[in-house]
Tab-separated table of C-alpha atoms and ligand atoms in Angstrom:
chain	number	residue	atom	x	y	z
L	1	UNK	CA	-84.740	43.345	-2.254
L	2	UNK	CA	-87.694	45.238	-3.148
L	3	UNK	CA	-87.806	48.026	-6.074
L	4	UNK	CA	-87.795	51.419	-4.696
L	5	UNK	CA	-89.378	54.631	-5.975
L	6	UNK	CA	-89.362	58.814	-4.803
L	7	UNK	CA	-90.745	61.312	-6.393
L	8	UNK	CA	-93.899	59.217	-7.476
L	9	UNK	CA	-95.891	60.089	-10.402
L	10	UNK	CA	-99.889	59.481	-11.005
L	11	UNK	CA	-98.268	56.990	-13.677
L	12	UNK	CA	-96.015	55.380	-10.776
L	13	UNK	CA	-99.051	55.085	-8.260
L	14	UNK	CA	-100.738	53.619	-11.155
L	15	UNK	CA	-97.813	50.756	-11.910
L	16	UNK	CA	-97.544	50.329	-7.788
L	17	UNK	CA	-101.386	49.636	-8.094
L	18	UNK	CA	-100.672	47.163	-10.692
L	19	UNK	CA	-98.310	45.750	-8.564
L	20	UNK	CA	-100.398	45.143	-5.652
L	21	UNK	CA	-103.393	43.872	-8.068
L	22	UNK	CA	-100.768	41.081	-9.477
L	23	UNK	CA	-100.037	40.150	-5.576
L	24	UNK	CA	-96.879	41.182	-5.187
L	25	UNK	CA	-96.408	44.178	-1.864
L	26	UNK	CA	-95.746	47.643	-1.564
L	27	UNK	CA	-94.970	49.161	1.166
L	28	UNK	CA	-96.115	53.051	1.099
L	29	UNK	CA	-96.031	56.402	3.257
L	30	UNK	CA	-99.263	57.189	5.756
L	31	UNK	CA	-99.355	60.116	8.187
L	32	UNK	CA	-99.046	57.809	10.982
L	33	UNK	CA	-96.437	55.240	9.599
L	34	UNK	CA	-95.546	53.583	6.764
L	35	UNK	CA	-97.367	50.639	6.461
L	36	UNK	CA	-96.732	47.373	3.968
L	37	UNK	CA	-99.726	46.666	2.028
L	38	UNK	CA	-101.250	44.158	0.188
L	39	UNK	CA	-104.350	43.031	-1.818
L	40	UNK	CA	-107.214	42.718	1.016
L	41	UNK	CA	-108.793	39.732	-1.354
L	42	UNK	CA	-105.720	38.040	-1.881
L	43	UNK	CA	-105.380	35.289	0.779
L	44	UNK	CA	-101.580	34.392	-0.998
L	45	UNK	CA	-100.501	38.161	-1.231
L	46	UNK	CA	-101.812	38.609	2.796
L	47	UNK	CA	-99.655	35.454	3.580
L	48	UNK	CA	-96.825	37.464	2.381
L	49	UNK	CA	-97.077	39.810	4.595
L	50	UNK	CA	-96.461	37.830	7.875
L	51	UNK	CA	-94.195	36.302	6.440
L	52	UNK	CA	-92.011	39.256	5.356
L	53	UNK	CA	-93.178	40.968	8.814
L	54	UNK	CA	-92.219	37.975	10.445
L	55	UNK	CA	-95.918	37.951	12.179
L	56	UNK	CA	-97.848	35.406	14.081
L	57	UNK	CA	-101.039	34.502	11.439
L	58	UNK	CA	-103.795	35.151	13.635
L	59	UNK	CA	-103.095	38.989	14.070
L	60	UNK	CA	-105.826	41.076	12.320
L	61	UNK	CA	-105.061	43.616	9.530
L	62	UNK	CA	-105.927	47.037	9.177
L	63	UNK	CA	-108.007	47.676	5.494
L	64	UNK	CA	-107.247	50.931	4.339
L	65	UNK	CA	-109.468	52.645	1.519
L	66	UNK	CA	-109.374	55.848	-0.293
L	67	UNK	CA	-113.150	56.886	0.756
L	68	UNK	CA	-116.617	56.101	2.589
L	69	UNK	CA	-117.463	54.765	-0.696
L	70	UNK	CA	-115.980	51.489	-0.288
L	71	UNK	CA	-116.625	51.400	3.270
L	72	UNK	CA	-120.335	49.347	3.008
L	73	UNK	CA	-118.569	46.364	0.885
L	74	UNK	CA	-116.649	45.158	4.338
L	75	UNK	CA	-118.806	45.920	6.853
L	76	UNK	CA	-122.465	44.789	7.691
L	77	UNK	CA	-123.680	47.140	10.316
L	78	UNK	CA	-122.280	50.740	11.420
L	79	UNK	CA	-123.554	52.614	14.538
L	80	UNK	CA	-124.607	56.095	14.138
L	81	UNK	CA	-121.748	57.306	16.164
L	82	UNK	CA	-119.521	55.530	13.367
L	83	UNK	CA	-120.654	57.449	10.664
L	84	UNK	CA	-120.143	60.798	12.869
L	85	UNK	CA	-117.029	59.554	13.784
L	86	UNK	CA	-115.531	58.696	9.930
L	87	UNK	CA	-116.654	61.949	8.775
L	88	UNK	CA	-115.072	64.100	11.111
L	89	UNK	CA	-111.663	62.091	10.869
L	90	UNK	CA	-111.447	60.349	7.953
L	91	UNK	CA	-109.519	60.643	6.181
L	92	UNK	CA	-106.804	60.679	9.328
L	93	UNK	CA	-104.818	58.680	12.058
L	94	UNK	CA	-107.773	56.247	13.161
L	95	UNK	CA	-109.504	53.234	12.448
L	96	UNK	CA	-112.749	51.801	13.154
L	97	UNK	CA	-113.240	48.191	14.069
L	98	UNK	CA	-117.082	47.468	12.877
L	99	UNK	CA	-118.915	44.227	11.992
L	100	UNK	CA	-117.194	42.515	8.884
L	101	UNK	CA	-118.792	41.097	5.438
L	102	UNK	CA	-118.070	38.414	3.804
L	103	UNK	CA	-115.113	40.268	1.713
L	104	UNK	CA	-113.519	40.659	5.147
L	105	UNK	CA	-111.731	37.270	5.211
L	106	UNK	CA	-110.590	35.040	8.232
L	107	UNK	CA	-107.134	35.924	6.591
L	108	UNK	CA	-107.828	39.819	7.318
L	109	UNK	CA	-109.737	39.541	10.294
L	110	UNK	CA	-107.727	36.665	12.464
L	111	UNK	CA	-110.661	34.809	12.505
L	112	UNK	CA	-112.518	37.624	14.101
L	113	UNK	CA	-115.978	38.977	13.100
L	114	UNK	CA	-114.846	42.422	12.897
L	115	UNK	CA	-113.003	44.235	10.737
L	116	UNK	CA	-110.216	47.648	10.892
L	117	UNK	CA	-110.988	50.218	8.360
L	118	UNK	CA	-109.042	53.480	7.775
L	119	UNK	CA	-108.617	55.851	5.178
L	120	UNK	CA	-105.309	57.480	5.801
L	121	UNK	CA	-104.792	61.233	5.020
L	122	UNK	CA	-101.555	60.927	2.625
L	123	UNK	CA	-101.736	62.399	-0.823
L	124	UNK	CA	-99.519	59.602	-1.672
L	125	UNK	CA	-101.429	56.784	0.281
L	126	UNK	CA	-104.637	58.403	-1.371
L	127	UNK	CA	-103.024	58.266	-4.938
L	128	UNK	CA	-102.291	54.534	-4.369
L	129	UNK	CA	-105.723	53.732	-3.012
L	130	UNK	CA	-107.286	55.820	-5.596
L	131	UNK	CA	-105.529	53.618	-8.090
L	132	UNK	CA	-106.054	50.397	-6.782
L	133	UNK	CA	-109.874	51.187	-6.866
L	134	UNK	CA	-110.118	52.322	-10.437
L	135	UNK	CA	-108.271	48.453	-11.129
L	136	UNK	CA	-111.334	46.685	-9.448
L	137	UNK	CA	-109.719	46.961	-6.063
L	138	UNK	CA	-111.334	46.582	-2.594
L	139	UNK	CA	-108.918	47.937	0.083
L	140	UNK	CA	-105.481	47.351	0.784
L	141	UNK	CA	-104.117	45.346	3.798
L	142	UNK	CA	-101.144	47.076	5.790
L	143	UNK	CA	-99.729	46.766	8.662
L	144	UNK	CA	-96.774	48.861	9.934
L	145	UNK	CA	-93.842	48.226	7.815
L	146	UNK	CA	-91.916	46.871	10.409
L	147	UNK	CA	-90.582	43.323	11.638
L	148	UNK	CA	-93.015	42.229	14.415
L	149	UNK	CA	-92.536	43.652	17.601
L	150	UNK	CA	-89.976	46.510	16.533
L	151	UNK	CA	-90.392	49.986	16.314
L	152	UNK	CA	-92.659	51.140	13.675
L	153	UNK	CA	-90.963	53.064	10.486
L	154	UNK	CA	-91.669	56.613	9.867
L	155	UNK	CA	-89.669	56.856	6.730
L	156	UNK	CA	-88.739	55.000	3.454
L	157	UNK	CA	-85.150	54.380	4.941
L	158	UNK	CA	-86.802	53.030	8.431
L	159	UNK	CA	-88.895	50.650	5.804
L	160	UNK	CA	-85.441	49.592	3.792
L	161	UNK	CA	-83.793	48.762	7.005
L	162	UNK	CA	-86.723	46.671	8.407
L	163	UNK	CA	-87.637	44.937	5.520
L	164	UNK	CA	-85.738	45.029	2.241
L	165	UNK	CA	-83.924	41.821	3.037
L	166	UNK	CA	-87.421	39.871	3.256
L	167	UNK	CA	-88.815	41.375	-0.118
L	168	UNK	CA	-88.301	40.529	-3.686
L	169	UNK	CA	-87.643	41.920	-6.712
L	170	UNK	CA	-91.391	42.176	-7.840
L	171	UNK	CA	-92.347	44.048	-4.675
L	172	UNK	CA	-92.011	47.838	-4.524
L	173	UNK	CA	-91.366	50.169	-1.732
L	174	UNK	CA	-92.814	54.071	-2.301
L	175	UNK	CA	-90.765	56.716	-0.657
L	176	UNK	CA	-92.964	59.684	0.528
L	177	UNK	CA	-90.585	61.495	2.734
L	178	UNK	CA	-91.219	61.444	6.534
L	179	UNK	CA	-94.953	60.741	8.326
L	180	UNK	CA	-96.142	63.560	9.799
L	181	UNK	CA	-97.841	61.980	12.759
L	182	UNK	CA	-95.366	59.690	13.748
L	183	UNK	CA	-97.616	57.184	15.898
L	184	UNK	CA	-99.785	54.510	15.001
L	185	UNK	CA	-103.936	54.876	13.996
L	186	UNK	CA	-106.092	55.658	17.132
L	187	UNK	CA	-108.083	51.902	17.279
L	188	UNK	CA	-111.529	52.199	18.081
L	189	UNK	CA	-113.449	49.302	18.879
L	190	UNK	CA	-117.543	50.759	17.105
L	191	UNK	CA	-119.006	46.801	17.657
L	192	UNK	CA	-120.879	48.441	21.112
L	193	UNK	CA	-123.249	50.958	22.156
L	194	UNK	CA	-120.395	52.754	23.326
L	195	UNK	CA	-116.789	53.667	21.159
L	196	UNK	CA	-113.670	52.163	22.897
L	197	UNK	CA	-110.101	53.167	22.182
L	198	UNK	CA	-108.257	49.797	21.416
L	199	UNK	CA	-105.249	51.730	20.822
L	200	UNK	CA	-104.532	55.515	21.734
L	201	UNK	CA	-103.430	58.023	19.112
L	202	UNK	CA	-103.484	61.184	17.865
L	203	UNK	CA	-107.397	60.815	17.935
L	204	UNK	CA	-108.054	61.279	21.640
L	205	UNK	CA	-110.701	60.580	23.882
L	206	UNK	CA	-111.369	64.139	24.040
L	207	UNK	CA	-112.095	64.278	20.271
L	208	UNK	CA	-114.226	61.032	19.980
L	209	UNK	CA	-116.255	62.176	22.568
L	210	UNK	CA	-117.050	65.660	21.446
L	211	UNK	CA	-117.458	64.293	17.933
L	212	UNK	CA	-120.252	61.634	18.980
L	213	UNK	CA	-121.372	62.791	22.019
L	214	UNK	CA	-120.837	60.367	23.396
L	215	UNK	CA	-118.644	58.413	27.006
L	216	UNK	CA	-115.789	57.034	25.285
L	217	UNK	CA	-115.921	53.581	27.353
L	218	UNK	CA	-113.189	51.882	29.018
L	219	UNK	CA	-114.589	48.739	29.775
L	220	UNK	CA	-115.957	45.444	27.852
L	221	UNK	CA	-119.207	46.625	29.597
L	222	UNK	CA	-121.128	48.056	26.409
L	223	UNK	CA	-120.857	44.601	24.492
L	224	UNK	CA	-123.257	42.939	23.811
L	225	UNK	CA	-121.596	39.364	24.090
L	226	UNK	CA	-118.730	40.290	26.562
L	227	UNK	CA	-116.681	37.397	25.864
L	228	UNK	CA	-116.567	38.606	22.762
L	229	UNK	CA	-114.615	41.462	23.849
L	230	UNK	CA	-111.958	39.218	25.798
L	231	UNK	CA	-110.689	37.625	21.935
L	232	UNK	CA	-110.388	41.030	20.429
L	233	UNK	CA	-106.512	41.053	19.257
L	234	UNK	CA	-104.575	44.203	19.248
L	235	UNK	CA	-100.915	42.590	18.834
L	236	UNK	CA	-100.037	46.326	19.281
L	237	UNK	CA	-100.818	46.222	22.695
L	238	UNK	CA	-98.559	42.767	23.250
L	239	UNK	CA	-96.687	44.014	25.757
L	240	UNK	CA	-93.499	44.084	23.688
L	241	UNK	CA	-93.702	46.189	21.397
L	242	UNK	CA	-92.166	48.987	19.925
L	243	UNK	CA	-88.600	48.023	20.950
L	244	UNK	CA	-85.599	48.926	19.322
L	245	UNK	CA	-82.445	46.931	20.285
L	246	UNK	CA	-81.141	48.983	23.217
L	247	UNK	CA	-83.098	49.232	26.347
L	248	UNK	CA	-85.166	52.058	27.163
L	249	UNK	CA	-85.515	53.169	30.560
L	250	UNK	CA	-88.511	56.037	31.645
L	251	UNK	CA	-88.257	58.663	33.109
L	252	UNK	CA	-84.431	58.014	35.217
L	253	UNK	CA	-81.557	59.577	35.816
L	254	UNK	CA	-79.629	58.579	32.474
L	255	UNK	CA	-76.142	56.916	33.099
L	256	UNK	CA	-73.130	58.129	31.115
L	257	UNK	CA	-72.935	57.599	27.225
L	258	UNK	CA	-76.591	56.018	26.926
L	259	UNK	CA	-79.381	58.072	24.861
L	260	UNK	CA	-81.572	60.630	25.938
L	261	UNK	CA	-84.995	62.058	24.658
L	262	UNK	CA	-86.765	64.686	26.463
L	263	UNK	CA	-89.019	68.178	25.668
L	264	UNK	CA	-86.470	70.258	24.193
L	265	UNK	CA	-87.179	72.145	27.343
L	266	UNK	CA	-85.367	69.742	29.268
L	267	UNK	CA	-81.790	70.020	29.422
L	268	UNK	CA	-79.585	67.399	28.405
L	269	UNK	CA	-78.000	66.001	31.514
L	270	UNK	CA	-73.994	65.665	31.399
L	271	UNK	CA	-72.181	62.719	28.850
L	272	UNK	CA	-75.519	61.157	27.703
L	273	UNK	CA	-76.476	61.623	23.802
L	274	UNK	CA	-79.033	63.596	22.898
L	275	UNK	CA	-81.275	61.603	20.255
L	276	UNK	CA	-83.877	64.269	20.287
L	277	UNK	CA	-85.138	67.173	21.733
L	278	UNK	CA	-88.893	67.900	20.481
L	279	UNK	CA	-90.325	71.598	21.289
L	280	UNK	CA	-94.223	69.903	21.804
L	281	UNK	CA	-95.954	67.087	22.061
L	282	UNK	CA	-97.023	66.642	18.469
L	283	UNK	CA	-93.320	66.790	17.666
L	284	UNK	CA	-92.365	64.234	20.407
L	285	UNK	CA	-95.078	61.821	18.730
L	286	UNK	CA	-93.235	62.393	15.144
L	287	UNK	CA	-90.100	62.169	15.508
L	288	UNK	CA	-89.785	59.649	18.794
L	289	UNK	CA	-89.437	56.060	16.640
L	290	UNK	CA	-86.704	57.930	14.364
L	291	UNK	CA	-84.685	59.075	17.234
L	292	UNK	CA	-85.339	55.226	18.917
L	293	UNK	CA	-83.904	53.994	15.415
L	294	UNK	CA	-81.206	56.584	15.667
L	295	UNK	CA	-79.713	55.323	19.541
L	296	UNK	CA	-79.646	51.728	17.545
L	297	UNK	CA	-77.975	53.109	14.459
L	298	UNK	CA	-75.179	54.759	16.874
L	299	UNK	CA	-74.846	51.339	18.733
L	300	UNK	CA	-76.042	52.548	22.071
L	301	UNK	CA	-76.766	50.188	24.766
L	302	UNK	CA	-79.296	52.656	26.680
L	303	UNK	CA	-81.868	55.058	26.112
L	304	UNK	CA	-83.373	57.293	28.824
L	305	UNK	CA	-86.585	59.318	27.755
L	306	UNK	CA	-88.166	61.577	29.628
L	307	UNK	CA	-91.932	60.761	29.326
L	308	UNK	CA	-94.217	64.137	28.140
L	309	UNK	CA	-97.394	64.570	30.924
L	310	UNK	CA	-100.765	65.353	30.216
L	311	UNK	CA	-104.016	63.928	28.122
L	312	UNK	CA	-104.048	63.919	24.821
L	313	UNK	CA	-101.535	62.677	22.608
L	314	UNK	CA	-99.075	62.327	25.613
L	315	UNK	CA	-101.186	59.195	26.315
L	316	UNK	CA	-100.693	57.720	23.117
L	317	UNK	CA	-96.611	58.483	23.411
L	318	UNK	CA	-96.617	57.546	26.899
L	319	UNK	CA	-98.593	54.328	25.520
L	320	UNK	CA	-96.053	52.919	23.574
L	321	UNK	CA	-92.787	54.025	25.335
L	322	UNK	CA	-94.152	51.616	28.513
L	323	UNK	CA	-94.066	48.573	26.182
L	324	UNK	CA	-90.945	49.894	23.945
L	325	UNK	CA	-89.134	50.304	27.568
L	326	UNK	CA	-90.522	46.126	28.456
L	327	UNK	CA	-87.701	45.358	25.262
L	328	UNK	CA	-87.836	42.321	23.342
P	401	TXA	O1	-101.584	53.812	11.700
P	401	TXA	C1	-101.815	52.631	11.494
P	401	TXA	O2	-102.813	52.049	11.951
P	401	TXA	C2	-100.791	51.856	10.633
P	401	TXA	C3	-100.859	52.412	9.203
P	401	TXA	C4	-100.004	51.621	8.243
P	401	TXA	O3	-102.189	52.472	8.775
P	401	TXA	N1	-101.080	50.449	10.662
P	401	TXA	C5	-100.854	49.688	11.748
P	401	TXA	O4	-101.110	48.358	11.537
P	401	TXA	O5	-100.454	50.145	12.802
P	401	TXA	P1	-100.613	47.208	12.552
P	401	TXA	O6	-101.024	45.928	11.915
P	401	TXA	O7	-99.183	47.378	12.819
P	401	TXA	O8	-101.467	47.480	13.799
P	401	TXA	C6	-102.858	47.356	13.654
P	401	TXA	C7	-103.471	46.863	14.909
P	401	TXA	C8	-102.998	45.483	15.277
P	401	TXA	O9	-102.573	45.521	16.618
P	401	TXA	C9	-104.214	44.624	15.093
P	401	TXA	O10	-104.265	43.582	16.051
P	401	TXA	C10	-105.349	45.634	15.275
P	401	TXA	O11	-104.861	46.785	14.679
P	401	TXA	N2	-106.559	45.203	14.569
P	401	TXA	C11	-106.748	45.062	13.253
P	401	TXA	N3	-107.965	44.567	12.994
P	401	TXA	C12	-108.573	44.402	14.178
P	401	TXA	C13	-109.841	43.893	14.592
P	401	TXA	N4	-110.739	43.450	13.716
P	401	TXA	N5	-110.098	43.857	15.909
P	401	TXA	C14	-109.197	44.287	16.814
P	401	TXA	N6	-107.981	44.742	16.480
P	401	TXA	C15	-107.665	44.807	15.187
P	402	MG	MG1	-97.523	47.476	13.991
């Protein structure tokens, strides 16, 4: 069982950055999800992390830093189209997959020869990045605070429930209230002429392009070594994913007594519960893994969801519904 901490002082973020420095974990608030985070030099402290995640090895970490600053340590080349694309999004809800350096470690990188950056826009994330610098620190690896394959936490509680049974005493979990995004970094691949979304978000296409100007591609056909492109590991796009324990069905008729999400426009059909009933898309994206955890918590067997249409962030929901609906 891991310490846990609200209402988190510069002196907290400070001991939490301690923490991390020593090689212990703490798992902290983003605006996508929480994610559990570790020392990005510290080969022991990263082995932690699978282990408490319950993660195959070879599955590549997201580095997350508090600014560009300490972006040129991991990296070795960045396109142009990078650098436009950081500054107009960074910090925020997507990383960049670039060319590692030697800092980036086969235990960060799966063995790859990229490496995930993000800087996530979370005054408490930001604190404890902030921190961890000032102590000599490079970046801190985090994945989603979850067990692997389940649905990814959006608050401290979510994180407790997931994981306090797989932490120790030493390791410290910061509570930061609810993430306001709700969904997972967009991923973009920035290793070819081209940017490629890895994994949607609330980055879109849309915004990518108009902030390069550039095609967003869809195909390994910008690489320059396109077997390369056939190794890259997104274990977020394993097919399943996302799953909480009772199965979710898209877009059907519900039966009697199972769950139900929908647009709050939709009406909730007869004798189903209603987990949640979002008035727009950006509210569908935050609060759909809470309401998944919710059908679990009240022991359903069933959820239905009604998927939200359209571009956008509706692909990134739609995105990991499919795979949450493929179960465990
Ligand atoms: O929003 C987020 O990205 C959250 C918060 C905590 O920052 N983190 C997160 O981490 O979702 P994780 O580990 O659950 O998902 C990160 C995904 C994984 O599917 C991993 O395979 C992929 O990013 N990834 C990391 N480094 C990569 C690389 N070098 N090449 C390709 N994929 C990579
Ligand atoms: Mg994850």
């Amino acid at each position: 069982m891991s310490q846990f901490l609200s209402n988190c002082s510069v002196e907290a973020l400070a001991a939490a950055a301690r923490i991390l420095r020593e090689g212990s974990l703490v798992a902290f608030p983003t605006e996508t999800v929480y994610g559990l985070g570790a020392d990005a030099t510290n080969a022991k402290a990263v082995a932690r992390i699978y282990e408490v995640k319950g993660r195959p090895a070879d599955h590549p970490l997201i580095v997350h830093i508090a600014d560009m600053k300490y972006l040129q340590q991991w990296i070795t080349d960045i396109p142009e189209y990078a650098i436009a694309l950081a500054r107009k999004f960074w910090p925020g809800p997507m990383t960049l997959i670039l060319q590692r350096s030697e800092l980036a470690k086969d235990f960060i990188t799966g063995g790859q020869d990229t490496v995930g950056i993000r800087i996530p826009a979370n005054s408490l994330a930001l604190g404890l990045l902030d921190a961890f610098h000032n102590l000599g620190g490079a970046g801190i690896a985090a994945p989603s605070a979850n067990r692997f394959g389940q649905v990814s936490p959006t608050t401290a509680d979510a994180v407790r429930e997931e994981l306090d049974e797989f932490l120790a005493s030493t390791d410290l979990l910061l509570d930061g209230g609810a993430s306001e995004v709700g969904l997972e970094s967009t991923i973009i691949d920035c290793t070819g002429k081209l940017p490629r979304i890895l994994r949607p978000g609330a980055i879109t296409t849309e915004m990518i392009e108009k902030a390069s100007g550039l095609k967003v591609s869809d195909s390994a056909e910008n690489k320059t070594d396109n077997n390369k492109q056939e190794e890259i590991r997104v274990s977020g796009s394993l097919e399943n994913h996302y799953a909480p324990k009772a199965r979710v069905f898209l877009d059907q008729q519900p039966v009697l007594g199972s769950g139900f999400i929908a647009l709050s426009e939709i009406e909730t059909p007869a004798g189903v519960v209603r987990l949640a009933a979002p008035k727009t898309i950006k509210e569908f994206a935050r609060v759909i893994y809470s309401a998944l955890r919710e059908g679990d918590h009240q022991n359903l067997d069933s959820i239905y969801i009604a998927q939200p249409t359209g571009d956008g962030l509706a692909i990134a929901i739609r995105d990991r519904l499919l795979r949450s609906a493929k179960g465990r």
